[in-house]
């Protein structure tokens, strides 16, 4: 047990060290690529808390991600001078408020009904954002300038691509450790028991609905954080990111990487984007044709995902 | 504000026409769900591909009815292929895996259509071009024909389910898959046939819908969402409920678009869906089980 724990932390330190060094050695394109994978990986991890640990497939995570983006945009456009921490706060408040609303209604339903309800909720927010042009910029979205990285009295510096990568890495790492702690806590154990057998969990005396609501809210907050990071990196918020196809892609990351592992979804995001790069060379913008075929085959033949597959092979 | 009576009547007719097309899409979806526990995310793409196939045949032959027949046959066959290759291996697993698999398929099919047919929308011409005057509007006969044809196809399905040998097999499989298999019904074949029928109905509605707005690669996305809402509001797997819900929701949206833009009118359906799920989760037109 202690030996495997030591192995885990050594592996964690090696991967972290590689990700810290990455922007210093990689060319511009791949540096950006790694930063984006980290952000999408955080979104995928947040969804894993629901899919992998609680057994609820959400098709509405684009709503939380998008509200994180628009929350950050609101802070950066209305408050002078633009403040990084306020952007994060606004984004989390935006995503959190939506998450409370969605969680309250959707957690009363199970399985596919939960999936369809979350999908429909995300479309409600998509329609609102898309049509409320005066506030959200409608189809064009909102553009803004990047805030400086500032800790009052200590440091104030503009982001360079390298420092932005480190900032994203720090946020994602802290979120990962937080999510890992959550899944290993007694609370996380209850979530996993809901996944394994919901009636029995209820019979033992746990208030299942309450746990589910909290799970959706936590998941929504981390998804919103990913949205804030994405907005910071790309300096815009657009309705396309609220559309349900984004939710679908995040589910794809989870299935490809391995649900219920937290690291798996990040690996899944990396795998997806690598496939996209690879196939874009041959299929240009139609890369989703081969990627979709690979995904469908994985659902049928490797339902435990890349990480689960590797784990099983290593254990043999 | 008072609403003029003529506007109200026009919106009623519009609502029924789009409701019938939606009912045709949704009844295929609910048929597939009721029998196989498969939530077919690719249903909108079958609708879209049906419209494209129809438009291709229409461009070469110029005959609308030939296009309709070809699309129904072609997409029905495609549905059978999809079921045997993708969904049959998933039989007996969690129904959620079928959502994932069909979502993957929908990505493939949608991008295939974009690649094959390009981003420019295509047009299918109406087989009948006449109009009749409805107050200040020249209302096309074709729209009424669409409603009647959709009703005829759904009626045909109902007769088939009621009296056809396969229809009886299908209903037996819905009630009890294991018992049906024990009685000698070829259950895997029944599943394939059901998926093919659902796909063919989606294709038929795609071709019928084509002349109204044109054919493009994203038309499936819009329809699949509305079809999902209809199927849940009508009660999953309940054919009659889906048809009623399709007309009910289309009417509501048609009335709502008197005041707000059609893009925002969709929200009315969303609200109905949420209220249904909260208060009558088995469907709006089904008595709640005791």
Coordinates of C-alpha atoms in Angstrom, one line a residue:
Chain A
X1 CA 0.0 0.0 0.0
X2 CA 2.7 2.5 1.0
X3 CA 4.8 1.3 -1.9
X4 CA 2.1 2.0 -4.4
X5 CA 1.4 5.3 -2.7
X6 CA 5.1 6.2 -3.1
X7 CA 5.0 5.1 -6.7
X8 CA 1.9 7.3 -7.3
X9 CA 3.6 10.4 -5.8
X10 CA 6.8 9.8 -7.8
X11 CA 4.8 9.5 -11.0
X12 CA 2.9 12.6 -10.1
X13 CA 6.1 14.6 -9.5
X14 CA 7.6 13.4 -12.8
X15 CA 4.5 14.4 -14.8
X16 CA 4.3 17.7 -13.1
X17 CA 8.0 18.4 -13.7
X18 CA 7.6 17.5 -17.4
X19 CA 4.6 19.9 -17.6
X20 CA 6.6 22.7 -15.9
X21 CA 9.5 22.4 -18.3
X22 CA 7.3 21.8 -21.4
X23 CA 6.7 25.5 -22.3
X24 CA 10.5 26.3 -22.1
X25 CA 11.5 23.6 -24.6
X26 CA 8.5 23.2 -26.9
X27 CA 7.9 25.4 -30.0
X28 CA 5.1 28.0 -29.8
X29 CA 2.4 25.7 -31.4
X30 CA 2.9 22.8 -29.1
X31 CA 3.2 25.0 -26.0
X32 CA -0.2 26.3 -26.8
X33 CA -1.4 22.8 -27.5
X34 CA -0.3 21.6 -24.0
X35 CA -1.9 24.6 -22.3
X36 CA -5.2 23.9 -24.1
X37 CA -5.1 20.2 -23.1
X38 CA -4.6 21.2 -19.5
X39 CA -7.7 23.4 -19.7
X40 CA -9.9 20.8 -21.5
X41 CA -8.5 18.2 -19.1
X42 CA -9.7 20.2 -16.1
X43 CA -13.2 20.3 -17.7
X44 CA -13.1 16.6 -18.4
X45 CA -11.9 15.9 -14.8
X46 CA -14.9 17.9 -13.5
X47 CA -17.2 15.8 -15.5
X48 CA -15.5 12.6 -14.3
X49 CA -16.7 13.4 -10.8
X50 CA -20.2 12.8 -12.2
X51 CA -19.7 10.2 -14.8
X52 CA -17.0 8.1 -13.2
X53 CA -17.7 8.5 -9.6
X54 CA -21.4 9.1 -9.2
X55 CA -22.6 7.3 -12.3
X56 CA -24.5 10.3 -13.8
X57 CA -23.7 11.1 -17.5
X58 CA -24.1 14.8 -17.9
X59 CA -24.5 16.2 -21.4
X60 CA -24.7 19.8 -20.1
X61 CA -21.2 20.6 -19.0
X62 CA -20.8 23.2 -21.8
X63 CA -23.3 25.4 -19.8
X64 CA -21.0 25.5 -16.8
X65 CA -17.9 26.0 -18.9
X66 CA -19.6 28.7 -20.9
X67 CA -20.9 30.5 -17.9
X68 CA -17.4 30.5 -16.5
X69 CA -16.2 32.1 -19.7
X70 CA -18.9 34.7 -19.7
X71 CA -18.5 35.4 -16.0
X72 CA -14.8 36.1 -16.5
X73 CA -15.7 38.3 -19.5
X74 CA -18.2 40.3 -17.3
X75 CA -15.5 41.0 -14.7
X76 CA -12.9 41.9 -17.3
X77 CA -15.2 44.2 -19.2
X78 CA -17.0 46.0 -16.3
X79 CA -14.3 46.4 -13.7
X80 CA -11.4 48.8 -14.3
X81 CA -8.6 48.0 -14.2
X82 CA -9.2 44.3 -15.2
X83 CA -8.5 42.0 -12.3
X84 CA -7.5 38.4 -12.6
X85 CA -8.9 37.2 -9.3
X86 CA -12.2 39.0 -9.8
X87 CA -12.5 37.3 -13.2
X88 CA -12.1 33.9 -11.5
X89 CA -14.5 34.9 -8.8
X90 CA -17.2 36.1 -11.3
X91 CA -16.7 33.0 -13.4
X92 CA -17.1 30.7 -10.4
X93 CA -20.2 32.6 -9.2
X94 CA -21.7 32.4 -12.7
X95 CA -21.0 28.7 -13.1
X96 CA -22.0 28.0 -9.5
X97 CA -25.4 29.8 -9.9
X98 CA -26.2 27.8 -13.0
X99 CA -25.0 24.6 -11.4
X100 CA -27.4 25.1 -8.4
X101 CA -30.3 25.7 -10.8
X102 CA -29.4 22.7 -13.0
X103 CA -28.6 20.4 -10.0
X104 CA -31.9 21.2 -8.2
X105 CA -34.0 20.0 -11.2
X106 CA -31.9 17.4 -12.9
X107 CA -30.9 15.3 -9.9
X108 CA -34.4 14.2 -9.4
X109 CA -34.0 12.1 -12.5
X110 CA -31.8 9.1 -13.3
X111 CA -29.8 7.6 -16.2
X112 CA -30.8 8.8 -19.6
X113 CA -33.4 11.2 -18.2
X114 CA -30.6 12.9 -16.3
X115 CA -28.5 13.0 -19.5
X116 CA -31.3 14.5 -21.6
X117 CA -32.3 17.0 -18.9
X118 CA -28.8 18.4 -18.6
X119 CA -28.5 18.5 -22.3
X120 CA -31.7 20.5 -22.6
X121 CA -30.6 22.9 -19.7
X122 CA -27.4 23.6 -21.5
X123 CA -29.4 24.4 -24.7
X124 CA -31.6 26.8 -22.7
X125 CA -28.5 28.8 -21.7
X126 CA -27.2 28.5 -25.2
X127 CA -30.4 30.1 -26.7
X128 CA -30.4 32.8 -24.0
X129 CA -26.7 33.7 -24.7
X130 CA -27.1 33.5 -28.4
X131 CA -30.2 35.7 -28.6
X132 CA -29.5 38.2 -25.8
X133 CA -27.2 40.3 -28.1
X134 CA -27.1 43.5 -26.0
X135 CA -25.5 41.8 -23.0
X136 CA -23.6 38.8 -24.4
X137 CA -22.7 40.0 -27.8
X138 CA -24.9 37.3 -29.4
X139 CA -23.3 35.2 -32.1
X140 CA -20.0 37.2 -32.1
X141 CA -19.4 36.8 -28.4
X142 CA -17.3 39.1 -26.3
X143 CA -13.6 40.1 -26.6
X144 CA -11.5 41.6 -23.9
X145 CA -7.9 42.1 -22.9
X146 CA -5.9 39.8 -20.7
X147 CA -5.6 40.9 -17.1
X148 CA -2.1 41.1 -15.5
X149 CA -1.0 38.6 -12.9
X150 CA -1.1 40.6 -9.7
X151 CA -0.8 39.8 -6.0
X152 CA -1.3 43.1 -4.2
X153 CA 2.0 44.2 -2.6
X154 CA 4.0 41.3 -4.0
X155 CA 4.0 41.1 -7.7
X156 CA 2.3 42.5 -10.8
X157 CA 3.4 41.3 -14.2
X158 CA 1.8 40.8 -17.6
X159 CA 1.2 37.2 -18.7
X160 CA 3.6 35.8 -21.3
X161 CA 2.6 32.5 -22.9
X162 CA 5.1 30.7 -20.6
X163 CA 3.8 32.3 -17.4
X164 CA 0.2 31.8 -18.5
X165 CA 1.0 28.1 -19.0
X166 CA 2.4 27.9 -15.5
X167 CA -0.6 29.7 -14.1
X168 CA -2.9 27.2 -15.9
X169 CA -0.8 24.3 -14.7
X170 CA -0.9 25.5 -11.1
X171 CA -4.7 25.9 -11.2
X172 CA -5.3 22.6 -12.8
X173 CA -2.9 20.8 -10.4
X174 CA -4.5 22.3 -7.3
X175 CA -8.0 21.4 -8.8
X176 CA -6.8 17.8 -9.5
X177 CA -5.5 17.4 -5.9
X178 CA -8.8 18.9 -4.7
X179 CA -10.9 16.6 -6.8
X180 CA -8.7 13.6 -5.7
X181 CA -9.2 14.5 -2.1
X182 CA -13.0 14.8 -2.7
X183 CA -13.2 11.4 -4.3
X184 CA -11.3 9.8 -1.5
X185 CA -13.2 11.5 1.3
X186 CA -16.2 9.9 3.0
X187 CA -18.3 12.2 0.8
X188 CA -16.7 10.7 -2.3
X189 CA -17.3 7.2 -1.0
X190 CA -21.0 7.9 -0.7
X191 CA -20.9 9.1 -4.3
X192 CA -19.3 5.9 -5.4
X193 CA -21.8 3.9 -3.5
X194 CA -24.6 5.8 -5.3
X195 CA -22.9 4.7 -8.6
X196 CA -22.8 1.1 -7.5
X197 CA -26.2 0.7 -5.9
X198 CA -28.5 3.7 -5.4
X199 CA -31.4 2.0 -3.7
X200 CA -29.1 0.4 -1.2
X201 CA -27.3 3.7 -0.5
X202 CA -30.7 5.2 0.3
X203 CA -31.7 2.3 2.4
X204 CA -28.5 2.7 4.5
X205 CA -29.8 6.1 5.3
X206 CA -27.9 8.5 3.1
X207 CA -29.9 11.4 1.6
X208 CA -29.0 10.5 -2.0
X209 CA -30.6 13.6 -3.7
X210 CA -28.6 15.9 -1.4
X211 CA -25.3 14.1 -2.3
X212 CA -26.2 14.3 -6.0
X213 CA -26.9 18.0 -5.8
X214 CA -23.6 18.7 -4.1
X215 CA -21.8 16.5 -6.7
X216 CA -23.3 18.4 -9.6
X217 CA -22.5 21.8 -8.0
X218 CA -18.9 20.8 -7.3
X219 CA -18.5 19.5 -10.8
X220 CA -20.1 22.7 -12.2
X221 CA -17.7 24.9 -10.2
X222 CA -14.6 23.1 -11.5
X223 CA -16.0 23.2 -15.1
X224 CA -16.6 26.9 -14.6
X225 CA -12.9 27.3 -13.5
X226 CA -11.9 25.6 -16.8
X227 CA -14.1 28.1 -18.6
X228 CA -12.3 31.0 -16.9
X229 CA -8.9 29.7 -17.8
X230 CA -10.0 29.2 -21.4
X231 CA -11.3 32.8 -21.5
X232 CA -8.0 34.1 -20.1
X233 CA -6.0 32.2 -22.6
X234 CA -8.1 33.1 -25.7
X235 CA -9.3 36.6 -24.6
X236 CA -12.8 36.0 -25.8
X237 CA -16.1 34.3 -24.8
X238 CA -18.3 32.8 -27.5
X239 CA -21.7 31.1 -27.6
X240 CA -20.2 28.1 -29.6
X241 CA -18.7 26.9 -26.3
X242 CA -22.1 26.6 -24.7
X243 CA -23.5 24.5 -27.5
X244 CA -24.1 20.9 -26.5
X245 CA -21.5 19.5 -29.0
X246 CA -18.9 20.7 -26.6
X247 CA -20.5 18.7 -23.8
X248 CA -20.4 15.7 -26.1
X249 CA -16.7 16.2 -26.8
X250 CA -16.0 16.3 -23.0
X251 CA -17.9 13.0 -22.6
X252 CA -15.7 11.7 -25.4
X253 CA -12.6 12.7 -23.5
X254 CA -13.8 10.8 -20.5
X255 CA -14.7 7.6 -22.4
X256 CA -11.4 7.6 -24.4
X257 CA -9.2 8.2 -21.3
X258 CA -11.1 6.1 -18.8
X259 CA -13.9 7.1 -16.5
X260 CA -13.5 7.2 -12.7
X261 CA -9.7 7.8 -12.8
X262 CA -9.5 11.6 -12.8
X263 CA -6.2 11.3 -14.7
X264 CA -7.8 9.3 -17.5
X265 CA -10.0 12.2 -18.8
X266 CA -6.9 14.4 -19.1
X267 CA -5.2 11.7 -21.0
X268 CA -8.4 11.3 -23.1
X269 CA -8.3 15.0 -23.9
X270 CA -4.6 14.8 -24.9
X271 CA -5.4 11.7 -27.0
X272 CA -8.4 13.4 -28.7
X273 CA -6.4 16.5 -29.6
X274 CA -3.4 14.5 -30.8
X275 CA -5.8 12.5 -33.1
X276 CA -7.3 15.8 -34.2
X277 CA -3.8 17.1 -35.2
X278 CA -2.9 13.8 -36.9
X279 CA -6.1 13.5 -38.9
X280 CA -6.3 17.2 -39.7
X281 CA -3.3 16.7 -42.0
X282 CA -5.2 14.2 -44.1
X283 CA -8.9 15.1 -43.6
X284 CA -8.6 18.9 -43.0
X285 CA -11.7 20.1 -41.1
X286 CA -13.4 16.7 -41.4
X287 CA -11.1 15.1 -38.8
X288 CA -14.2 14.1 -36.8
X289 CA -15.0 11.4 -39.3
X290 CA -12.0 9.2 -38.3
X291 CA -12.0 10.4 -34.7
X292 CA -15.7 9.6 -34.4
X293 CA -15.1 6.1 -35.8
X294 CA -12.2 5.5 -33.3
X295 CA -14.5 6.7 -30.5
X296 CA -17.4 4.5 -31.4
X297 CA -15.0 1.5 -31.7
X298 CA -13.6 2.3 -28.2
X299 CA -17.1 2.4 -26.8
X300 CA -17.7 -1.1 -28.1
X301 CA -14.3 -2.7 -27.5
X302 CA -12.5 -0.7 -24.8
X303 CA -15.3 0.6 -22.6
X304 CA -12.9 1.1 -19.7
X305 CA -10.8 3.6 -21.8
X306 CA -7.1 3.9 -22.4
X307 CA -6.1 4.1 -18.8
X308 CA -8.3 1.3 -17.7
X309 CA -7.0 -0.8 -20.6
X310 CA -3.4 -0.1 -19.6
X311 CA -4.1 -0.8 -16.0
X312 CA -5.6 -4.2 -16.8
X313 CA -2.7 -5.1 -19.1
X314 CA -0.1 -4.1 -16.4
X315 CA -1.9 -6.1 -13.8
X316 CA -1.8 -9.3 -15.9
Chain B
X1 CA -52.5 43.5 -26.8
X2 CA -55.2 41.6 -28.8
X3 CA -54.1 39.0 -31.3
X4 CA -55.9 39.0 -34.6
X5 CA -57.9 35.9 -35.2
X6 CA -56.4 35.2 -38.6
X7 CA -52.8 35.3 -37.3
X8 CA -53.9 32.8 -34.6
X9 CA -55.4 30.4 -37.2
X10 CA -52.3 30.6 -39.4
X11 CA -50.1 29.7 -36.5
X12 CA -52.4 26.8 -35.6
X13 CA -52.0 25.4 -39.1
X14 CA -48.2 26.0 -39.1
X15 CA -48.0 24.3 -35.7
X16 CA -49.9 21.2 -36.9
X17 CA -47.8 20.9 -40.1
X18 CA -44.4 21.1 -38.2
X19 CA -45.9 19.0 -35.5
X20 CA -46.7 16.2 -37.9
X21 CA -43.1 16.2 -39.3
X22 CA -41.7 16.2 -35.8
X23 CA -44.1 13.4 -34.9
X24 CA -42.7 11.3 -37.7
X25 CA -39.1 11.8 -36.5
X26 CA -40.0 11.3 -32.9
X27 CA -42.1 8.1 -33.5
X28 CA -39.0 6.5 -35.0
X29 CA -37.0 7.5 -32.0
X30 CA -39.5 6.3 -29.5
X31 CA -40.0 3.0 -31.4
X32 CA -36.3 2.4 -31.2
X33 CA -36.2 3.3 -27.5
X34 CA -39.3 1.3 -26.5
X35 CA -38.0 -1.9 -28.0
X36 CA -34.2 -1.8 -27.7
X37 CA -33.6 0.7 -24.8
X38 CA -31.4 2.6 -27.3
X39 CA -31.3 6.3 -27.1
X40 CA -30.4 7.1 -30.7
X41 CA -28.4 10.2 -30.8
X42 CA -27.7 9.7 -34.5
X43 CA -31.4 9.9 -35.4
X44 CA -31.1 13.6 -36.5
X45 CA -28.3 12.6 -38.7
X46 CA -30.4 9.9 -40.4
X47 CA -33.1 12.5 -40.9
X48 CA -30.4 14.8 -42.5
X49 CA -28.9 12.1 -44.6
X50 CA -32.3 11.1 -45.8
X51 CA -32.9 14.6 -47.0
X52 CA -29.5 14.7 -48.8
X53 CA -30.1 11.3 -50.4
X54 CA -33.5 12.6 -51.5
X55 CA -32.1 15.8 -52.9
X56 CA -29.4 13.8 -54.9
X57 CA -32.0 11.5 -56.4
X58 CA -34.3 14.5 -57.1
X59 CA -31.5 16.4 -58.9
X60 CA -30.8 13.4 -61.2
X61 CA -34.4 12.3 -61.9
X62 CA -36.5 15.3 -61.1
X63 CA -39.1 13.1 -59.5
X64 CA -40.0 13.9 -55.9
X65 CA -41.7 10.6 -55.2
X66 CA -38.8 8.6 -56.5
X67 CA -36.5 10.7 -54.3
X68 CA -38.8 9.9 -51.3
X69 CA -38.8 6.2 -52.0
X70 CA -35.0 6.0 -52.6
X71 CA -34.2 7.9 -49.4
X72 CA -36.5 5.6 -47.4
X73 CA -35.0 2.5 -48.8
X74 CA -31.4 3.7 -48.7
X75 CA -31.5 5.1 -45.1
X76 CA -33.5 2.1 -43.9
X77 CA -30.7 -0.1 -45.2
X78 CA -28.1 2.2 -43.6
X79 CA -30.0 1.9 -40.3
X80 CA -29.9 -1.9 -40.5
X81 CA -26.1 -1.8 -41.1
X82 CA -25.6 0.6 -38.2
X83 CA -27.7 -1.6 -35.9
X84 CA -25.8 -4.8 -36.7
X85 CA -22.3 -3.3 -36.6
X86 CA -22.6 -0.8 -33.7
X87 CA -25.6 -1.5 -31.5
X88 CA -25.8 -5.3 -31.5
X89 CA -22.5 -5.7 -29.7
X90 CA -23.8 -3.3 -27.0
X91 CA -26.9 -5.4 -26.3
X92 CA -27.2 -6.1 -22.6
X93 CA -24.9 -3.3 -21.5
X94 CA -25.9 -0.1 -19.7
X95 CA -28.3 1.9 -22.0
X96 CA -26.0 4.8 -21.5
X97 CA -23.3 3.2 -23.6
X98 CA -25.8 3.3 -26.6
X99 CA -26.0 7.1 -26.1
X100 CA -22.2 7.3 -26.4
X101 CA -21.9 5.0 -29.4
X102 CA -24.7 6.8 -31.3
X103 CA -23.2 10.1 -30.4
X104 CA -19.9 9.0 -32.0
X105 CA -21.9 7.9 -35.1
X106 CA -23.6 11.2 -35.3
X107 CA -20.3 13.0 -35.3
X108 CA -19.1 10.8 -38.1
X109 CA -22.3 11.1 -40.2
X110 CA -22.6 14.8 -39.8
X111 CA -19.1 15.5 -40.8
X112 CA -19.4 13.0 -43.6
X113 CA -22.4 15.0 -45.0
X114 CA -20.4 18.2 -44.7
X115 CA -17.5 16.6 -46.6
X116 CA -19.6 14.9 -49.2
X117 CA -22.2 17.7 -49.9
X118 CA -20.4 20.9 -48.8
X119 CA -21.7 23.7 -46.7
X120 CA -24.1 25.2 -49.3
X121 CA -27.7 24.2 -48.6
X122 CA -29.5 22.2 -51.2
X123 CA -33.0 22.6 -52.4
X124 CA -35.7 20.0 -53.2
X125 CA -38.6 21.4 -55.2
X126 CA -42.2 20.7 -54.0
X127 CA -44.0 18.1 -56.0
X128 CA -47.1 20.4 -56.0
X129 CA -46.7 24.1 -56.2
X130 CA -50.3 25.4 -55.9
X131 CA -51.4 27.8 -53.2
X132 CA -54.7 28.6 -51.7
X133 CA -55.5 31.9 -50.1
X134 CA -55.8 32.0 -46.3
X135 CA -56.7 35.6 -45.2
X136 CA -53.8 37.8 -46.5
X137 CA -51.5 34.8 -47.1
X138 CA -51.0 32.5 -50.1
X139 CA -50.7 29.2 -48.2
X140 CA -48.9 26.4 -50.1
X141 CA -50.9 23.2 -50.6
X142 CA -47.6 21.3 -50.1
X143 CA -47.5 22.1 -46.4
X144 CA -50.9 20.5 -45.9
X145 CA -49.8 17.5 -48.1
X146 CA -46.8 17.1 -45.7
X147 CA -49.1 16.9 -42.7
X148 CA -51.4 14.4 -44.5
X149 CA -48.5 12.2 -45.7
X150 CA -46.9 12.2 -42.3
X151 CA -50.2 11.1 -40.7
X152 CA -50.5 8.4 -43.4
X153 CA -47.0 7.0 -42.7
X154 CA -47.7 7.0 -38.9
X155 CA -51.0 5.4 -39.6
X156 CA -49.3 2.8 -41.7
X157 CA -46.9 2.1 -38.9
X158 CA -49.8 1.7 -36.5
X159 CA -51.5 -0.8 -38.8
X160 CA -48.3 -2.7 -39.3
X161 CA -47.7 -2.9 -35.5
X162 CA -51.2 -4.0 -34.9
X163 CA -51.7 -6.6 -37.6
X164 CA -48.4 -7.4 -39.4
X165 CA -46.5 -10.5 -38.4
X166 CA -43.4 -8.5 -37.7
X167 CA -45.5 -5.9 -35.9
X168 CA -46.8 -8.5 -33.5
X169 CA -43.2 -9.8 -33.0
X170 CA -42.0 -6.3 -32.3
X171 CA -44.7 -5.8 -29.7
X172 CA -44.0 -9.1 -28.1
X173 CA -40.3 -8.2 -27.9
X174 CA -41.2 -4.9 -26.3
X175 CA -43.2 -6.6 -23.6
X176 CA -40.7 -9.4 -22.7
X177 CA -37.4 -9.9 -24.6
X178 CA -36.5 -13.2 -23.0
X179 CA -40.0 -14.7 -23.3
X180 CA -40.2 -13.6 -26.9
X181 CA -36.9 -15.3 -27.7
X182 CA -38.2 -18.5 -25.9
X183 CA -41.3 -18.5 -28.2
X184 CA -39.0 -18.6 -31.2
X185 CA -39.1 -15.0 -32.2
X186 CA -35.7 -14.0 -33.8
X187 CA -35.1 -11.1 -31.4
X188 CA -31.8 -9.9 -32.9
X189 CA -33.5 -9.7 -36.3
X190 CA -36.5 -7.9 -34.8
X191 CA -34.1 -5.3 -33.3
X192 CA -32.5 -4.8 -36.7
X193 CA -35.8 -4.4 -38.4
X194 CA -37.0 -1.9 -35.8
X195 CA -33.9 0.2 -36.2
X196 CA -34.3 0.1 -40.0
X197 CA -37.9 1.2 -39.8
X198 CA -37.0 4.0 -37.4
X199 CA -34.3 5.2 -39.7
X200 CA -36.5 5.0 -42.8
X201 CA -39.2 7.1 -41.0
X202 CA -36.5 9.7 -40.2
X203 CA -35.4 9.7 -43.8
X204 CA -39.0 10.1 -45.0
X205 CA -39.5 13.1 -42.8
X206 CA -36.2 14.6 -44.0
X207 CA -37.3 14.4 -47.6
X208 CA -40.7 15.8 -46.8
X209 CA -39.1 18.6 -44.7
X210 CA -36.5 19.4 -47.4
X211 CA -38.7 21.7 -49.6
X212 CA -39.7 23.8 -46.6
X213 CA -36.3 25.1 -45.5
X214 CA -33.6 23.5 -47.8
X215 CA -31.2 20.7 -46.9
X216 CA -28.0 21.4 -44.9
X217 CA -25.7 19.4 -42.8
X218 CA -26.8 20.9 -39.4
X219 CA -30.5 20.3 -39.9
X220 CA -30.3 17.1 -37.9
X221 CA -28.9 18.8 -34.8
X222 CA -31.9 21.1 -34.5
X223 CA -34.4 18.3 -35.0
X224 CA -32.8 15.7 -32.7
X225 CA -33.1 18.0 -29.7
X226 CA -36.8 18.8 -30.4
X227 CA -37.4 15.1 -31.0
X228 CA -35.8 14.2 -27.7
X229 CA -38.0 16.7 -25.9
X230 CA -41.1 15.3 -27.7
X231 CA -40.2 11.7 -26.8
X232 CA -39.7 12.5 -23.1
X233 CA -42.8 14.7 -22.9
X234 CA -44.9 12.1 -24.6
X235 CA -43.5 9.3 -22.5
X236 CA -40.4 7.3 -23.5
X237 CA -41.5 4.4 -25.8
X238 CA -45.1 5.6 -26.0
X239 CA -46.0 6.0 -29.7
X240 CA -49.3 7.8 -29.2
X241 CA -47.9 10.0 -26.6
X242 CA -45.1 11.1 -28.8
X243 CA -47.5 12.1 -31.6
X244 CA -49.7 14.1 -29.3
X245 CA -46.6 15.7 -27.7
X246 CA -45.2 16.7 -31.0
X247 CA -48.3 18.5 -32.1
X248 CA -48.8 20.0 -28.7
X249 CA -45.3 21.4 -28.5
X250 CA -45.3 22.6 -32.1
X251 CA -48.5 24.5 -31.4
X252 CA -47.1 26.1 -28.3
X253 CA -43.9 27.1 -30.2
X254 CA -46.0 28.5 -33.0
X255 CA -48.1 30.6 -30.6
X256 CA -44.9 31.7 -28.7
X257 CA -43.3 32.9 -32.0
X258 CA -46.1 35.5 -32.3
X259 CA -44.4 37.4 -29.5
X260 CA -40.7 36.3 -29.6
X261 CA -38.4 35.2 -32.3
X262 CA -38.6 31.5 -33.4
X263 CA -35.1 31.0 -31.9
X264 CA -36.4 32.0 -28.5
X265 CA -39.7 30.2 -28.9
X266 CA -37.8 26.9 -28.4
X267 CA -37.5 27.8 -24.7
X268 CA -41.2 27.2 -24.3
X269 CA -40.6 23.5 -25.2
X270 CA -37.7 23.4 -22.8
X271 CA -39.9 24.7 -20.0
X272 CA -42.7 22.2 -20.8
X273 CA -40.1 19.4 -20.7
X274 CA -38.8 20.4 -17.3
X275 CA -42.3 20.7 -15.9
X276 CA -43.2 17.3 -17.3
X277 CA -40.1 15.7 -15.8
X278 CA -40.9 17.3 -12.4
X279 CA -44.6 16.5 -12.2
X280 CA -45.3 13.7 -14.6
X281 CA -42.0 11.9 -15.3
X282 CA -43.7 9.0 -17.2
X283 CA -45.0 11.4 -19.8
X284 CA -47.7 14.0 -20.2
X285 CA -50.3 11.8 -21.8
X286 CA -49.8 8.7 -19.8
X287 CA -51.6 8.1 -16.5
X288 CA -49.0 8.1 -13.8
X289 CA -48.5 4.5 -12.5
X290 CA -49.9 3.9 -9.1

